[in-house]
Amino acid sequence: MRDGTGTRLAEREVGTTTDFMTQEQRAELEALRTQRYDTKRATVPALEDLLYTPVQVLDHGFVRVVDYMGDDGAIVQAARVSYGRGTRRTSDDRGLIRYLMRNRHTTPFEMCEIKLHVKLPIFVARQWIRHRTANVNEYSARYSILDREFYIPEAEVIRAQSSTNRQGRGEQLSPDEAARVQELLREDAERAYSHYEELLNESPAGEAGDEGQSGLARELARTNLSLNFYTQWYWKIDLHNLLHFLSLRADEHAQYEIRVYADAILERVVKLWVPLAYEAFCDYRMNGGNLSAGALSVVRSLVKGRRSEADELRKASGISAREWRELMETLELDG
Amino acid sequence: MRDGTGTRLAEREVGTTTDFMTQEQRAELEALRTQRYDTKRATVPALEDLLYTPVQVLDHGFVRVVDYMGDDGAIVQAARVSYGRGTRRTSDDRGLIRYLMRNRHTTPFEMCEIKLHVKLPIFVARQWIRHRTANVNEYSARYSILDREFYIPEAEVIRAQSSTNRQGRGEQLSPDEAARVQELLREDAERAYSHYEELLNESPAGEAGDEGQSGLARELARTNLSLNFYTQWYWKIDLHNLLHFLSLRADEHAQYEIRVYADAILERVVKLWVPLAYEAFCDYRMNGGNLSAGALSVVRSLVKGRRSEADELRKASGISAREWRELMETLELDG
Amino acid sequence: MRDGTGTRLAEREVGTTTDFMTQEQRAELEALRTQRYDTKRATVPALEDLLYTPVQVLDHGFVRVVDYMGDDGAIVQAARVSYGRGTRRTSDDRGLIRYLMRNRHTTPFEMCEIKLHVKLPIFVARQWIRHRTANVNEYSARYSILDREFYIPEAEVIRAQSSTNRQGRGEQLSPDEAARVQELLREDAERAYSHYEELLNESPAGEAGDEGQSGLARELARTNLSLNFYTQWYWKIDLHNLLHFLSLRADEHAQYEIRVYADAILERVVKLWVPLAYEAFCDYRMNGGNLSAGALSVVRSLVKGRRSEADELRKASGISAREWRELMETLELDG
Amino acid sequence: MRDGTGTRLAEREVGTTTDFMTQEQRAELEALRTQRYDTKRATVPALEDLLYTPVQVLDHGFVRVVDYMGDDGAIVQAARVSYGRGTRRTSDDRGLIRYLMRNRHTTPFEMCEIKLHVKLPIFVARQWIRHRTANVNEYSARYSILDREFYIPEAEVIRAQSSTNRQGRGEQLSPDEAARVQELLREDAERAYSHYEELLNESPAGEAGDEGQSGLARELARTNLSLNFYTQWYWKIDLHNLLHFLSLRADEHAQYEIRVYADAILERVVKLWVPLAYEAFCDYRMNGGNLSAGALSVVRSLVKGRRSEADELRKASGISAREWRELMETLELDG
């Protein structure tokens, strides 16, 4: 259920260019990467390794984990309202987490929380912020000056309006057309930023401009920048709502530019943080399917009389006994 | 996908007893039922008929519509961000609403809102309130005195703990056992209420008790009442979140006593209010099915080679061309 | 507690230009303005008059009421969880609403709901959307083509960065400087839009462009537009959360361009819709004050020994007996 | 601004009885108290000491910290959207946190999160759950059997209905009356629990009851228990919403039985976790005051002509220069 190109987007090589942070920012993070504290809290070593290490997304963007609370065990612990860790054996935890995911018992997943620092183009931020059940602090362009950083799509993702999906992309443009798109976007963004600086009469580093001229208020000057400029924010969300966000934004119908962020979060962060919840989520949400009443009746007709074959498929399926029973009932193959 | 008894719960006869409201309350509603105002707002005549007419649920409970905003057209209007009604033809509206429901474009459904007055046992209220995206004003037992009204289950729903589902009911108890349960619940509730009155030293009507004795603060006296006593509240919610509530609480896994409220809201209110959204909700949520990645692969194996039969089923299915295409892709029957 | 210019922003003359809607949009609204329905619901005649009549804000923006639920009486009704209207006399309602507002009993205010259609610059939309407890459907620039409409500030609000408030505006720019700002913003926006059209290879009306050339996907082409372009949305919110939004966005620290929307909603909509709640909100929130523990102790020292003068002030103050008692306690003037 | 008895509730001696947990539960927590992990995350040593150590509240209840995310520095870090810790000097952090609290810039406080395990009477849980912006997993009485644990108030808090506040307590009852209240509550709770066990035909430990008799479903049997029985839950909330909860529930108008939980969280947990935010919260919320427009005008009249005295008070007040300026403006003492 992913994009038509046949590859999962997150499998694309993550760039090695390093122009998405300044030397100063790098040094700040480097210093933090060496700190060590003692804690009694649930800790995920695989995710600790990722703390203070940004994952690059698009040309100047990134996602980095700032903090987290809980792990797979915390889901189990909350589901059982237990005094201790709530855990018995890993296999029990896996079964319980899959049961909770399958039956949409969502509250235990809310007991894990993650805080990300994200740098992203403004038009992506506008889609992202529609997910309301999260905490956000965005870099303020009323208070501070934005950097000369804007998003220019790579040629392979420069595509025409889709003819079948009114809100998606279709065929790739020719190399010449793509180059023209990039040139045009770049020129307009460069000019907009130069005029932004002129309006401010001040540089981001705080160097003053012409003495004889007033600087326009930042909150007004920024209105000249285009939607492909980068902003950044701290974004904190619980695991249930994060998975809901990912189910919509890592979906093939999402715009490519937000999908790469969702894929980075899913494959580079969630998979390390809560591997059992990740697996259940992929099985039941990302790669599962929703059938309407009508669709179900069609399927039931098609599988009619195939009970014996079903039994053979059972062994290979890896489906739990309980889920199998539910599936046979759904398919009306009980008889 | 409903309860094992084979009948939809909402089809049970709605009681004709009238002891769920006092004469005074009846008179207040009666007076309002005759009022008429002029409005330019979207209006649903079928729901107007229900305003100020409570639908009885359980022995002393009810659901009644106090106010509503929007109709099926308001969903369409918001989806199109239109200046006018947004509507073209009813068939277009139906198609768009089904598309939105199928693809979980949930925000247009949030544009309809409903306000209910509900009278319900406290243990039901405790499950109900877990749905957080709603506005609630509950009758205050710190401020007022509760009435002598408590829920006693009818014999047919007095059942043993389920042996297969750790949080459900199984077999019906014998008539003798059921009578004993009712008697025991009734006696304890009657005694608890009498002691509540004694503690308050005051009756609900405000009649003073013994002169020589102080009345205990209401907020403390109420702690002696059991969870089957009735409370009531105003509950306001948007249509998307209402449908989510109903998908969980009108489900066969929900406790019977909350399910009858959900059924009453679904079949007696939502069906009248937004008939197109109701139909789509039943098809895609209530009567549809969720298949995991593993379940889907089993189904694909079972239907393999049945493309020609599928084509025949198509005519009878009533599924739209677009949904059919999606189903064939899901089943890998495109070839 | 309003802006330093001494005038409430909403008192500024509302423009009479009519270029914020097309003739077609006007006709759609005109048709709806004549419709009449019968309803038993709470109805506010003063607000009915405003339905389908947009209030202009900024150069091309507007706010218009699409629908509403409840009135002042609905607040009272919910606070009392009453069977009827909950109302006794208007003076009782006023007292109760002021009590609820003063003591932050917020849930009864959540029982009123309003739905607005708003047209606003994208940078304003970005501040607005941070208020999460609302329902939103925004015009999709993935699906549709935006119009050539962008915000250019009038000379009087073109101001320099404030020297005392790091996120506000200070002195007005000179007429020459202001003209230069307007020219620069306009030129860049015009160019960005022309390039947007070139990239799309299609006009908003759907006229095709050059035959030999592909049109870029809308979701990408829009990234060239600047933050002063207009978007629009349906926005639905309950009264409590609306008042919270207004307390922050009609405040003098809010950016001028969102403040004019907040002022329009407060003075042109809320005041008509729920006059008692409006009055209480102005007294207790907009024009009231929050004193810290330290500030309170200073005030107490300053008023010490002025009890007799306080009694004289009492008559003129119009403060209720209960609030007066609370004030004397706060000021430690009880003795 | 606390309860009329003159003592802060949290200063009452915390009981040393240990009957709020079983030996088994104690052992589980003891084992976890010794665990140590390495982390790069923000860590608060004073709060680490409290992990896995329940704070007793009421006769059988407790609050214990299960996990936390962030510290005072995380508030600063998010407000600055910084790459590193965001912190400069502690005095800067203090100033910024006070500025954010004073001006209701609430989002940075949302960047800290805490997870508590709480054991509390059902009637307290019913008030608590009304705060919707939190994550909750409650012990399920459909799935499990509740223990024989119920709340009996101590004599000193057994009070009559208040004659001035319709939803509060007034005078203490006489020792005899109080003893009668306790006796009556205890007898009814004991009987209700015995009948609960009889209905279940099973003990909490899983011992079967009479062979010849069916056990009633747990979800029905529990309806016989009274509102003073204990339940428990995991409750997770961000710091902003926690402080909002505390401002309402640690207030003197809150019912005593929830106030002791709020006080325990405020004084035993928040104070250790985020000492700077705690201090600002006490100054600006708990011990500050809200004045209406009318009240402000009275205060302004009373302080008129006292500018010179104000200057003297300034030195002793400890108010920042900025806040002082704002106060003089509020009091109209600038001239």
mmCIF file of C-alpha atoms in Angstrom, chain C residues 7 11 31 44-45 49-50 60 72 88 92 113 134 141 162 173 187 191 197 210 223 256 308-309 318 324 327:
data_model
loop_
_atom_site.group_PDB
_atom_site.id
_atom_site.type_symbol
_atom_site.label_atom_id
_atom_site.label_comp_id
_atom_site.label_asym_id
_atom_site.label_seq_id
_atom_site.Cartn_x
_atom_site.Cartn_y
_atom_site.Cartn_z
ATOM 1 C CA THR C 7 -8.804 53.627 19.592
ATOM 2 C CA GLU C 11 -13.938 50.989 15.628
ATOM 3 C CA ALA C 31 -29.915 33.409 -2.720
ATOM 4 C CA VAL C 44 -30.962 34.770 17.963
ATOM 5 C CA PRO C 45 -32.729 37.220 15.633
ATOM 6 C CA ASP C 49 -29.668 39.139 10.231
ATOM 7 C CA LEU C 50 -25.942 38.658 9.846
ATOM 8 C CA HIS C 60 -9.458 41.086 0.564
ATOM 9 C CA ASP C 72 -27.109 33.196 26.355
ATOM 10 C CA ARG C 88 -35.992 32.446 34.920
ATOM 11 C CA ASP C 92 -30.951 35.993 36.988
ATOM 12 C CA GLU C 113 -21.068 26.711 19.045
ATOM 13 C CA ALA C 134 -11.592 23.987 16.804
ATOM 14 C CA ALA C 141 -4.233 24.219 -2.944
ATOM 15 C CA SER C 162 9.627 47.781 18.089
ATOM 16 C CA LEU C 173 7.624 54.435 8.682
ATOM 17 C CA GLU C 187 5.875 43.369 -7.212
ATOM 18 C CA ARG C 191 5.693 37.959 -10.075
ATOM 19 C CA GLU C 197 0.356 30.266 -13.399
ATOM 20 C CA ASP C 210 0.511 25.882 -23.822
ATOM 21 C CA THR C 223 5.182 26.496 -2.949
ATOM 22 C CA TYR C 256 -2.298 43.750 13.941
ATOM 23 C CA SER C 308 -14.221 54.181 54.664
ATOM 24 C CA GLU C 309 -13.420 55.471 51.201
ATOM 25 C CA GLY C 318 -21.987 48.468 40.156
ATOM 26 C CA TRP C 324 -17.504 43.150 46.486
ATOM 27 C CA LEU C 327 -12.619 42.180 46.514
#
